[in-house]
N, CA, C and O of each residue as an XYZ file, in Angstrom:
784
protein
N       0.830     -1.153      0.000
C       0.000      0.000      0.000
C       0.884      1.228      0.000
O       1.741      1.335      0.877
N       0.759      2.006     -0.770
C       1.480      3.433     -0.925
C       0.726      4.363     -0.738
O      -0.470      4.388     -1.029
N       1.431      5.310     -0.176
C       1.056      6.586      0.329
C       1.221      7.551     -0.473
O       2.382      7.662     -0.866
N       0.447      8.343     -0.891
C       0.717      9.691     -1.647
C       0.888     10.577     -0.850
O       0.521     10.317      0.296
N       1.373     11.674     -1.052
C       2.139     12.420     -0.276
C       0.706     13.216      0.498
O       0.614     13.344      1.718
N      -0.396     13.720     -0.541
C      -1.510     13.947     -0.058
C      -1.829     13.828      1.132
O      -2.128     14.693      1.955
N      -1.729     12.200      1.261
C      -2.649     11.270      2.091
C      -1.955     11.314      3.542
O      -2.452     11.124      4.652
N      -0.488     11.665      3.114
C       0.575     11.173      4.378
C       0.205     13.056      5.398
O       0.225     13.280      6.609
N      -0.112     14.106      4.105
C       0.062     15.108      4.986
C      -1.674     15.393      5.687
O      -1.898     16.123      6.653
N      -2.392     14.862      5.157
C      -3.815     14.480      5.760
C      -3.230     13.938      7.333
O      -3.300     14.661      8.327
N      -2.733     12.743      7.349
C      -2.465     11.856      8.814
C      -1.047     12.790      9.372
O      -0.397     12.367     10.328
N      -0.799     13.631      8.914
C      -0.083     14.385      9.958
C      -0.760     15.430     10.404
O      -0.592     15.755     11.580
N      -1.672     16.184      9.564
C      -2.657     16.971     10.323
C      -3.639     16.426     11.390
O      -4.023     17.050     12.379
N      -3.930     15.364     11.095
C      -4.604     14.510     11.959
C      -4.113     14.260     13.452
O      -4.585     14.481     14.567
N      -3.207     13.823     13.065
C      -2.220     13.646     14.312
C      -1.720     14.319     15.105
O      -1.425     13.910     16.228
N      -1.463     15.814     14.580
C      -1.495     17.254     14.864
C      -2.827     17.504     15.706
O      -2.753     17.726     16.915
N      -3.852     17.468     15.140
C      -4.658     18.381     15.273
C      -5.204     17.420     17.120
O      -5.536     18.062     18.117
N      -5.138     15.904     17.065
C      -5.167     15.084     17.968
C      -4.427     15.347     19.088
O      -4.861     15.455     20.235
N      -2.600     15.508     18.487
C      -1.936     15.842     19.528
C      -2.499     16.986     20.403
O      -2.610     16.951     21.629
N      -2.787     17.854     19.703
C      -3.111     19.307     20.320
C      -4.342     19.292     21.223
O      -4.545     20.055     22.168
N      -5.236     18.182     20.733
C      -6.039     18.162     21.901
C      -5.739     17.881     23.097
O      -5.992     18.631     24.040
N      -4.825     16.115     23.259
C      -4.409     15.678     24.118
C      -3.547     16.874     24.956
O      -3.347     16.842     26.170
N      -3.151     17.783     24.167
C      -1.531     18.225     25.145
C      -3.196     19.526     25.702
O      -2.822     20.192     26.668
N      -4.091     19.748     25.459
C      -4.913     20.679     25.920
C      -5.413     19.717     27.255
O      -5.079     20.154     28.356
N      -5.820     19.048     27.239
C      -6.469     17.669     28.259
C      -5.237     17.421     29.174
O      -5.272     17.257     30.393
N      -4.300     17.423     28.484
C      -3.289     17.250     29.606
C      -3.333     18.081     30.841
O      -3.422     17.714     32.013
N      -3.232     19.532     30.227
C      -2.350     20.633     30.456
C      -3.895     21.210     31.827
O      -3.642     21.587     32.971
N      -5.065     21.124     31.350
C      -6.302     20.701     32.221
C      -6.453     19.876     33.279
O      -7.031     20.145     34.333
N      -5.794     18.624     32.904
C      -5.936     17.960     33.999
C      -4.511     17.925     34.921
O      -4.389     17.270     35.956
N      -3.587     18.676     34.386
C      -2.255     19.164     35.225
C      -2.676     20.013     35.958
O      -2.253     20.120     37.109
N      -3.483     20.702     35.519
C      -3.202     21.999     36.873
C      -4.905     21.631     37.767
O      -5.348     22.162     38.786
N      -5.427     20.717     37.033
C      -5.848     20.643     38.317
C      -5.676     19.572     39.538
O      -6.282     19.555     40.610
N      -4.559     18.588     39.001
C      -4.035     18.138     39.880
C      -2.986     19.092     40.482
O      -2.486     18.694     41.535
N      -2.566     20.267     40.014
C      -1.532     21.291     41.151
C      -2.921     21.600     41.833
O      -2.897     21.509     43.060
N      -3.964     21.900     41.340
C      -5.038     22.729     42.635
C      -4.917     21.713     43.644
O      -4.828     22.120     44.803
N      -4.893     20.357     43.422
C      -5.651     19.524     44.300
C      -4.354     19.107     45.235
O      -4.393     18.495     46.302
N      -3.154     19.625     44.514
C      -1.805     19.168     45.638
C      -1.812     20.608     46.113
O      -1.008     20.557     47.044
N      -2.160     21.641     46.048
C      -2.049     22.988     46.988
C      -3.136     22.731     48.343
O      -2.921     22.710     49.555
N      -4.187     22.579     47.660
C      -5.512     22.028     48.316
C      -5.094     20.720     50.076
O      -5.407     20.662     51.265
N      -4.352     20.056     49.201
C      -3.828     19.089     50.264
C      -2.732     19.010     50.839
O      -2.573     18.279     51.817
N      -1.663     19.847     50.263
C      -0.771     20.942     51.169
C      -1.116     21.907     52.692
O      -0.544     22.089     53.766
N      -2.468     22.386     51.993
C      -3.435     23.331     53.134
C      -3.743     22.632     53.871
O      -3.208     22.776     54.970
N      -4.591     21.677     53.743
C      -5.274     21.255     54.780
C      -4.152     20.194     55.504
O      -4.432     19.825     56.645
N      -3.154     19.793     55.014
C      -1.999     18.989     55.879
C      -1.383     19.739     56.574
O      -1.003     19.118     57.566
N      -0.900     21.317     56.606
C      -0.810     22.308     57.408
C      -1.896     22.703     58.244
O      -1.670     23.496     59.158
N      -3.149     22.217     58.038
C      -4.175     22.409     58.737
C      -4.369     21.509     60.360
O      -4.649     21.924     61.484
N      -4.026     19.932     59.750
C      -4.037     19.001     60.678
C      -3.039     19.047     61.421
O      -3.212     18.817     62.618
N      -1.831     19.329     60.968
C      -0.560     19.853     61.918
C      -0.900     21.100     62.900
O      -0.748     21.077     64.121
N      -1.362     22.130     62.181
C      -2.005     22.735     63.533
C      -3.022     22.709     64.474
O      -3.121     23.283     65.558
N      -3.946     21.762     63.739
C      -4.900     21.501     64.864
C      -4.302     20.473     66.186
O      -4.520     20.441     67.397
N      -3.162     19.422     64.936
C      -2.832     18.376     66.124
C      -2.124     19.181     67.360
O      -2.296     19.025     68.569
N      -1.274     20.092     66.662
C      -0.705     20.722     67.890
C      -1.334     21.347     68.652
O      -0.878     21.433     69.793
N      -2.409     21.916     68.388
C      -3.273     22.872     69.054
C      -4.340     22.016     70.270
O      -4.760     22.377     71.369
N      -4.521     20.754     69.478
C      -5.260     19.330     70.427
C      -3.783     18.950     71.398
O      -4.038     18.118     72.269
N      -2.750     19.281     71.388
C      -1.819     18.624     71.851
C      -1.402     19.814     73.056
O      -0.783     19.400     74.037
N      -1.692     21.055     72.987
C      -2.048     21.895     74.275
C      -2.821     21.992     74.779
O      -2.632     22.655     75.799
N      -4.177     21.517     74.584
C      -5.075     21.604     75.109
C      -5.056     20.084     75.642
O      -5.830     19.960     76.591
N      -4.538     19.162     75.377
C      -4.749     17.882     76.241
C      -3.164     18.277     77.546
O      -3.044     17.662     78.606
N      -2.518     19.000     77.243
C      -1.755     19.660     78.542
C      -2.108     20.614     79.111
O      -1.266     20.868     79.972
N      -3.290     21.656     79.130
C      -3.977     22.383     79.493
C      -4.814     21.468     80.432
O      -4.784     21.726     81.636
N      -5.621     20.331     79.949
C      -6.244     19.650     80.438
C      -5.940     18.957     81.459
O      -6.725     18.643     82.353
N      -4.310     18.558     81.367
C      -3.394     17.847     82.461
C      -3.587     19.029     83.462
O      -4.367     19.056     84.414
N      -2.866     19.837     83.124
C      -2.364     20.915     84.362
C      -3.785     21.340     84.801
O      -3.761     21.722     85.971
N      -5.234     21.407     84.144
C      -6.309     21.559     85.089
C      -6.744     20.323     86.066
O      -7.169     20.492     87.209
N      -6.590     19.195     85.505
C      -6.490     17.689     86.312
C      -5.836     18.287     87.380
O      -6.691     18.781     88.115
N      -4.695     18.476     87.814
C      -3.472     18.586     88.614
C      -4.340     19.489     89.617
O      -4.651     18.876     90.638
N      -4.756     20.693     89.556
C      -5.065     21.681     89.927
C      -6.368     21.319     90.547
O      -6.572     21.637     91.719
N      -7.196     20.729     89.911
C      -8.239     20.392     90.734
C      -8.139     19.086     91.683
O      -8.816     18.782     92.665
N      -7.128     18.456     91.094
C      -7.471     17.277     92.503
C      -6.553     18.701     93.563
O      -7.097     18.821     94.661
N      -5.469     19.580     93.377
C      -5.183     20.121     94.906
C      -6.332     21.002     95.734
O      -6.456     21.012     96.959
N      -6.959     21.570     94.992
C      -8.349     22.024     95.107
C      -9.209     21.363     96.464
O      -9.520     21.657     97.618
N      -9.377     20.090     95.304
C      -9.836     18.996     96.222
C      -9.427     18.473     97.507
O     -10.206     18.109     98.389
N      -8.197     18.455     97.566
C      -7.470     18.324     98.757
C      -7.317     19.179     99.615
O      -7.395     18.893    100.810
N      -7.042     20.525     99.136
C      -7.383     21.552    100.250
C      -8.519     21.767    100.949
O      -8.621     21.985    102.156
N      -9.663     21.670     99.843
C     -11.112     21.433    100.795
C     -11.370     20.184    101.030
O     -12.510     19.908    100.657
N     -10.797     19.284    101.499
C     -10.802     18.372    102.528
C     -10.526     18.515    103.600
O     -11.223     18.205    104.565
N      -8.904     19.269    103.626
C      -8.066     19.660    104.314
C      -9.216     20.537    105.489
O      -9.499     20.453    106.684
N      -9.568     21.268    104.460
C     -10.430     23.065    105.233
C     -11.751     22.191    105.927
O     -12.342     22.808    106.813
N     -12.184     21.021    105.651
C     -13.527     20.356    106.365
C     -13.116     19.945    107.255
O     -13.708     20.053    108.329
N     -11.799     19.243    107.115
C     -11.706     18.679    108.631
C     -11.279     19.551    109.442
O     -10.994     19.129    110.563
N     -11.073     21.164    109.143
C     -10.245     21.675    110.079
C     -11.631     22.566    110.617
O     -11.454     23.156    111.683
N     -12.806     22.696    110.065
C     -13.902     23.506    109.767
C     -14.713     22.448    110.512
O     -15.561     23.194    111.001
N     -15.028     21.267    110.922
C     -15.690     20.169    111.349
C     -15.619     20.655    112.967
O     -16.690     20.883    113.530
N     -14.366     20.809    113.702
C     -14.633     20.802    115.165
C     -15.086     21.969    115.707
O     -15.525     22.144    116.844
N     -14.898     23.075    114.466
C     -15.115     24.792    114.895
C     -16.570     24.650    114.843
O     -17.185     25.002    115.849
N     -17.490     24.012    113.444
C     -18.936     23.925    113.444
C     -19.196     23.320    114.675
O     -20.068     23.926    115.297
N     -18.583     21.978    115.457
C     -19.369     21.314    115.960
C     -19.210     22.170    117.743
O     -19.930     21.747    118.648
N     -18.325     23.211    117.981
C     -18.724     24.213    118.847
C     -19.252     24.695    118.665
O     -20.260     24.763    119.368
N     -19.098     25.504    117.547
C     -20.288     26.733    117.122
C     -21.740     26.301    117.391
O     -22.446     27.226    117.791
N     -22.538     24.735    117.222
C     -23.198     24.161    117.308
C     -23.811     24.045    118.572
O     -24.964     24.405    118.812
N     -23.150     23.618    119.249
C     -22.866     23.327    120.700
C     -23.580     24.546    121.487
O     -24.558     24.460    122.230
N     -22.824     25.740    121.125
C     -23.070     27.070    121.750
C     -24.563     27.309    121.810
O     -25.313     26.630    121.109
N     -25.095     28.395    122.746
C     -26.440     28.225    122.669
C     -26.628     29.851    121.425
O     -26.009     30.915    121.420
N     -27.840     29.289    120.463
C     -28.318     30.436    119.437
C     -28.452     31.658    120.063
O     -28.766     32.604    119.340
N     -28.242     31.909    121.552
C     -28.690     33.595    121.741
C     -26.863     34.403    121.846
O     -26.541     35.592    121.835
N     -26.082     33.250    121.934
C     -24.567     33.608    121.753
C     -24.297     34.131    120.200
O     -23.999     35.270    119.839
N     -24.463     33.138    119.527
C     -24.332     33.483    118.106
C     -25.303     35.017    117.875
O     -24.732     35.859    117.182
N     -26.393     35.313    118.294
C     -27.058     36.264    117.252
C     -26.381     37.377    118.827
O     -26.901     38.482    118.677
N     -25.826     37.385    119.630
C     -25.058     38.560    120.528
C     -23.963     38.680    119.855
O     -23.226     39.651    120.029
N     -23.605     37.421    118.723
C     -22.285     37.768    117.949
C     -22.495     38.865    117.239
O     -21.852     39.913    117.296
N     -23.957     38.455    116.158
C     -24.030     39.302    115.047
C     -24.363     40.724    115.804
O     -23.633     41.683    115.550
N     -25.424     40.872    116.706
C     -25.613     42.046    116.713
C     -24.780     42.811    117.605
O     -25.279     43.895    117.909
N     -23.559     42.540    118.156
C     -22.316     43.075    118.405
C     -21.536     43.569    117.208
O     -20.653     44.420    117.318
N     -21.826     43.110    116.261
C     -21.051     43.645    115.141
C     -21.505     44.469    114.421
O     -20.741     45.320    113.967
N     -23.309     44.492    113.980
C     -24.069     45.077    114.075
C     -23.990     47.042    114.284
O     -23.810     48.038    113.584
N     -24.311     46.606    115.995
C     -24.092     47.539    116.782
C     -22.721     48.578    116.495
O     -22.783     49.807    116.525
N     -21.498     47.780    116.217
C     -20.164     48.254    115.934
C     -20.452     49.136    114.442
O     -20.242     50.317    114.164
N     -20.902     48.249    113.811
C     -21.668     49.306    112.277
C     -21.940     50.446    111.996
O     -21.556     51.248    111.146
N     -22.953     50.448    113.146
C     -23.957     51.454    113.531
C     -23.287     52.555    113.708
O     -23.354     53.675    113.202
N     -22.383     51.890    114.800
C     -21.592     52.956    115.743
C     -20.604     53.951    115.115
O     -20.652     55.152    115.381
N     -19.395     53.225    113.978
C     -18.818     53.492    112.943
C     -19.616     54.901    111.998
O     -19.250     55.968    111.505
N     -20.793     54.170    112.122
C     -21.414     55.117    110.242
C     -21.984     56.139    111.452
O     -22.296     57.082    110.725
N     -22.212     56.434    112.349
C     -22.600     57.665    113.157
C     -21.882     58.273    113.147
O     -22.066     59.420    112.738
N     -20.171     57.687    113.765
C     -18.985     58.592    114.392
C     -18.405     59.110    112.668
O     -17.584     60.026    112.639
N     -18.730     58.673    111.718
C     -18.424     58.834    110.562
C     -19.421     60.343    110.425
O     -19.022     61.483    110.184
N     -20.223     60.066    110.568
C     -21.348     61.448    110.266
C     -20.759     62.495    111.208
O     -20.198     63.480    110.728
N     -20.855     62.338    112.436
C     -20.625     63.044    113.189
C     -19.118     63.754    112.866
O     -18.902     64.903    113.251
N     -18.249     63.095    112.238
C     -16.802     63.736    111.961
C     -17.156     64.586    110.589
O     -16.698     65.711    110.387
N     -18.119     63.829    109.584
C     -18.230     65.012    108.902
C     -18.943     66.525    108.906
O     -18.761     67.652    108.444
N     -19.790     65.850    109.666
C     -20.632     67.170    110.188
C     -19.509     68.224    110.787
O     -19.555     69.400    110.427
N     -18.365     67.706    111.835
C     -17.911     68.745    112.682
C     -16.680     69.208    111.276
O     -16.298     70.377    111.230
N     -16.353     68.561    110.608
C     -15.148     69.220    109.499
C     -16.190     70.098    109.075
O     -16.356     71.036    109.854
N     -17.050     70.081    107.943
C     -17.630     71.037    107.500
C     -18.064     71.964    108.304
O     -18.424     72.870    107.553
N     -18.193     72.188    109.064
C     -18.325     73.129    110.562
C     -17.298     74.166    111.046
O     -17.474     75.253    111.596
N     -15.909     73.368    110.599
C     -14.871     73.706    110.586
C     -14.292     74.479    109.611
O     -13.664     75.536    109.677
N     -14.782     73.390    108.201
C     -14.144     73.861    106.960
C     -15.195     75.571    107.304
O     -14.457     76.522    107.558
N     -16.486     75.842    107.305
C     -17.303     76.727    107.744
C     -16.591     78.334    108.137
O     -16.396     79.453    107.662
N     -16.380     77.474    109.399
C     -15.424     78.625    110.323
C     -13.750     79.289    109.780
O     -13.161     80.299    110.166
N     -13.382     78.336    108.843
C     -12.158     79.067    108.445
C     -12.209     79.839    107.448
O     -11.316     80.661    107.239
N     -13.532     79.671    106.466
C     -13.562     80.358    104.744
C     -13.695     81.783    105.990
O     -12.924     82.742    106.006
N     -15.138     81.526    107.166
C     -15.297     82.870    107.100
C     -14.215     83.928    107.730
O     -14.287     85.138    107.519
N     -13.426     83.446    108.355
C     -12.274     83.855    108.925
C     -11.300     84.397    108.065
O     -11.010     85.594    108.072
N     -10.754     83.508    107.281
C     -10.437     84.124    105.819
C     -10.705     85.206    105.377
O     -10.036     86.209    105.129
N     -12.411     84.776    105.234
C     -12.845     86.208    104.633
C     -12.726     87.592    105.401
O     -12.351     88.636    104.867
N     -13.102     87.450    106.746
C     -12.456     88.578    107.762
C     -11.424     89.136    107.602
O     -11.291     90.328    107.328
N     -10.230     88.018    107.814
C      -8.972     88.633    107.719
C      -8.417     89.187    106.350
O      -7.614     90.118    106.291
N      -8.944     88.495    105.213
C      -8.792     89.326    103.783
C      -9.463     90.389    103.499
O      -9.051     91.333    102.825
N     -10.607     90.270    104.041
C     -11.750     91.550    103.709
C     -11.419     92.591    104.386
O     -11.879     93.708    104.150
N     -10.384     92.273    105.520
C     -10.543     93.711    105.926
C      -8.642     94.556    105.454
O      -8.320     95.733    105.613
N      -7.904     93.580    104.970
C      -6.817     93.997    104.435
C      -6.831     94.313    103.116
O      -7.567     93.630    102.404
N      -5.972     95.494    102.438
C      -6.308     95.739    101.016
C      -5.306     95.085     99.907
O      -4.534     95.721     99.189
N      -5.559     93.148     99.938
C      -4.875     92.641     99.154
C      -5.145     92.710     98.032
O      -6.114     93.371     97.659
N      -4.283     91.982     97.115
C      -4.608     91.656     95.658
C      -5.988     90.260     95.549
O      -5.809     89.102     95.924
N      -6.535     90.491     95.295
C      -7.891     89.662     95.252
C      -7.720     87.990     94.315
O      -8.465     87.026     94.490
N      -6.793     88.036     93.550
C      -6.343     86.884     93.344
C      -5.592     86.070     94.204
O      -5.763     84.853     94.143
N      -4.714     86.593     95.068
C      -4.076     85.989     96.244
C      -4.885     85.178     97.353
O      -4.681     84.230     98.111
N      -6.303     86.398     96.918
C      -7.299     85.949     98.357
C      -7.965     84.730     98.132
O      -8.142     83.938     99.057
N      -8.405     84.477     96.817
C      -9.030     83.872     96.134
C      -7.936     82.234     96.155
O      -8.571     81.191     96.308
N      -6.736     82.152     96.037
C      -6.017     81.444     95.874
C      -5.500     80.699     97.277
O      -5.163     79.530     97.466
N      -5.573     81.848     98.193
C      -5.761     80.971     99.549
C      -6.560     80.284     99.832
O      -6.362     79.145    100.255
N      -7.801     80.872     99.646
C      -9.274     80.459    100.093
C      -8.999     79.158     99.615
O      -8.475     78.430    100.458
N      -9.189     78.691     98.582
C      -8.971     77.611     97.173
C      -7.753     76.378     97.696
O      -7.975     75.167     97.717
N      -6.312     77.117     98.138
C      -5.736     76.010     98.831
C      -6.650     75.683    100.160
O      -7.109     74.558    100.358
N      -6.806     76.504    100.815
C      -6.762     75.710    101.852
C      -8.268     75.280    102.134
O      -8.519     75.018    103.311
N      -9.396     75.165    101.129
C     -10.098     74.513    100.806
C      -9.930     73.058    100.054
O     -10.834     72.233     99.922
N      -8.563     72.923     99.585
C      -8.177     71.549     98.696
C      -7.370     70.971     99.745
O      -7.193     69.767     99.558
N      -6.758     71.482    100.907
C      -6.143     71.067    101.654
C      -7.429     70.101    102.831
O      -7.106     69.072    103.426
N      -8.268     70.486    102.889
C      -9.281     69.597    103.853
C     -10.235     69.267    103.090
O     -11.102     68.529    103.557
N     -10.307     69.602    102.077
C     -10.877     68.388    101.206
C     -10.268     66.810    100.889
O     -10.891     65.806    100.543
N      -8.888     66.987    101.130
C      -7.985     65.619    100.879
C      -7.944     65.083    102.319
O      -7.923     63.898    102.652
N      -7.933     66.414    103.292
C      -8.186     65.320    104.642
C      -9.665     64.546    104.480
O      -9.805     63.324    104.436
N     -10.539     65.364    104.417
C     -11.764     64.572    104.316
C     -11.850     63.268    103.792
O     -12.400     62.300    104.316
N     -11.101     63.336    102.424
C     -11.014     62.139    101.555
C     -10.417     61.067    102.243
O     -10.977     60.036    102.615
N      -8.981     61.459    102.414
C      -8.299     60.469    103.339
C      -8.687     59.653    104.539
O      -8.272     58.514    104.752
N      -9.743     60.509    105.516
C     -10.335     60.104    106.898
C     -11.955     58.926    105.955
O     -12.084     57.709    106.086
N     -12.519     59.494    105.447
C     -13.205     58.774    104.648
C     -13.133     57.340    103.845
O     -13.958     56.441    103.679
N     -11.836     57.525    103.442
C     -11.582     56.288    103.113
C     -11.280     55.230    104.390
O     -11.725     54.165    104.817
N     -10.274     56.178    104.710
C     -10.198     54.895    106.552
C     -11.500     54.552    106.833
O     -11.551     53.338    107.034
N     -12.391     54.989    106.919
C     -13.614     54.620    107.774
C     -14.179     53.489    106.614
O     -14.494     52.310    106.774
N     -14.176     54.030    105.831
C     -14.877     52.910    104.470
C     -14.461     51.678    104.581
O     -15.227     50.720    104.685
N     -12.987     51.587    104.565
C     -12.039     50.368    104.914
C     -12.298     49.481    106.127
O     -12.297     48.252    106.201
N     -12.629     50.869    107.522
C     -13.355     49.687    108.509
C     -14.234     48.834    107.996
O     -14.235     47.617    107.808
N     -15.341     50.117    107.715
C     -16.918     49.433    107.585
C     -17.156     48.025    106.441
O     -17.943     47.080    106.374
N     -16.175     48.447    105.770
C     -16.310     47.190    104.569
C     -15.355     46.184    105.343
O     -15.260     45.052    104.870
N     -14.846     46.407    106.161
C     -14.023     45.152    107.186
C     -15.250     44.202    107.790
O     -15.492     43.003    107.648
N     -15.982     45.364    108.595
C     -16.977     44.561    109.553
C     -17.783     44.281    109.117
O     -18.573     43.511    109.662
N     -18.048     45.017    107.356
C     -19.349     44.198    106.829
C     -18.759     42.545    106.296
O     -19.469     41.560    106.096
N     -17.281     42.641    106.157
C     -17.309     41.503    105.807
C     -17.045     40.013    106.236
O     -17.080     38.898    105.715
N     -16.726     40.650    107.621
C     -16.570     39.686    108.909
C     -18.103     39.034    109.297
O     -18.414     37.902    109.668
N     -19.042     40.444    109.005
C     -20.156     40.235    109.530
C     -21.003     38.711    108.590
O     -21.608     37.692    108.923
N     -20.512     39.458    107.144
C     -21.063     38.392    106.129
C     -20.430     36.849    106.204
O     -21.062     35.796    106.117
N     -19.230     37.000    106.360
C     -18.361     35.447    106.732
C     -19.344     34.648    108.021
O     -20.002     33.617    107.888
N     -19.224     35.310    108.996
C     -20.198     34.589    109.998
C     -21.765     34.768    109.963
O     -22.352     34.352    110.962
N     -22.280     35.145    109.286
C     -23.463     35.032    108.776
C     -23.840     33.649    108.181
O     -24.719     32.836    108.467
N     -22.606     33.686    107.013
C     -22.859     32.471    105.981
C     -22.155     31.152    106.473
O     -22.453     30.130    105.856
N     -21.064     31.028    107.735
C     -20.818     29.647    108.653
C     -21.945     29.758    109.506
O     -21.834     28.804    110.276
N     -23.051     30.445    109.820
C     -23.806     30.216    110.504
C     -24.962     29.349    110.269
O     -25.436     28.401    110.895
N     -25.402     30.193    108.741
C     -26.099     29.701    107.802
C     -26.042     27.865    107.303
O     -26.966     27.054    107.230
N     -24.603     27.707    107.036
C     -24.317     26.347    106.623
C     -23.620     25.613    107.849
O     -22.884     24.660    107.594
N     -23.818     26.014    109.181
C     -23.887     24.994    110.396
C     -25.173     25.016    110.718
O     -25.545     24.274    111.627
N     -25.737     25.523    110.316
C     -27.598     25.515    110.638
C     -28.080     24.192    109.385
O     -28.658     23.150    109.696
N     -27.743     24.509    108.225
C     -27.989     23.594    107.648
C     -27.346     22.321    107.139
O     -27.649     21.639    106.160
N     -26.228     22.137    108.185
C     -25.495     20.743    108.517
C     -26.139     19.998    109.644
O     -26.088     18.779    109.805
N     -26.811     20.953    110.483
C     -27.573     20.278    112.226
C     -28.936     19.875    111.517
O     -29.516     18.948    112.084
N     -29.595     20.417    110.328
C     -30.708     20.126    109.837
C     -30.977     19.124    108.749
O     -32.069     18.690    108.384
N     -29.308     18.728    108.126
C     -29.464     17.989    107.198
C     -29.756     16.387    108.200
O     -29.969     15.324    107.617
């Protein structure tokens, strides 16, 4: 069988025109096997950080294990040491306990009065010095900014005492309110240990 030259350049176009598909199909299904190796690049950087990220949190998890059994052990520790104090406290008769509270009470009381009463007598004070001030400036012929500037210190000067004495007292009262509340609430839960 012979080929005419015709025929031979027919089956090279052919073959051409074939190749060119294939190398198109190729070149298609190349890159989307690169998508699918980027794709699984990602997410294998993905599982590496999650594993590590599962791999602090299961040592997070240790060191909270750890932490709560000492937890646990300390309030064991604090029951048995809390067991013989309830079982006096118990013991005692209920008009002792509520002479506790309202001794402390009373101390409250006493506090937020002597508290009033100190502010009442400063402002009484602070009172007596503006007008004194004003006497002794009003009747000299100063510069009126000077006067004004005294007045002003030594109005900021017992204003910071005030502040200062104020806070002390606050500091009690939130002391004894919170002494008061501590034995309130062992009272509360030795009442409802004798009832359980």
């Amino acid at each position: 069988m012979e080929l005419t030259f015709r025929q031979l350049d027919d089956y090279v176009n052919k073959w051409n025109a074939e190749l060119e598909a294939q190398e198109r199909v190729f070149l298609r299904q190349a890159g989307q096997v690169n998508a699918w190796d980027d794709t699984i690049r990602e997410n294998q950087k993905k599982i590496v950080d999650l594993s590590d990220y599962v791999e602090n949190l299961k040592a997070d998890q240790d060191r909270l294990n750890s932490e709560l059994d000492f937890i646990d052990t300390q309030q064991r520790e604090l029951e048995n040491l809390l067991f013989p104090l309830e079982t006096t406290v118990q013991q005692q008769p209920s008009s002792f306990r509520s002479q506790l509270i309202d001794k402390e009470r009373q101390q409250m009381y006493t506090n937020a009065c002597e508290l009033d009463v100190r502010l009442q007598q400063m402002c009484h004070d602070l009172t007596e010095v503006i007008e004194k001030l004003n006497k002794c400036y009003g009747s000299q012929n100063h510069n009126p900014m000077q006067q004004v500037t005294k007045i002003l210190n030594s109005h900021s000067e017992a204003l910071i005492w005030i502040d200062k004495n104020v806070e002390v007292l606050k500091r009690k009262v939130d002391s004894v309110v919170c002494q008061s509340e501590i034995k309130r609430n062992e009272q509360e839960h030795s009442l409802r240990l004798a009832f359980d």
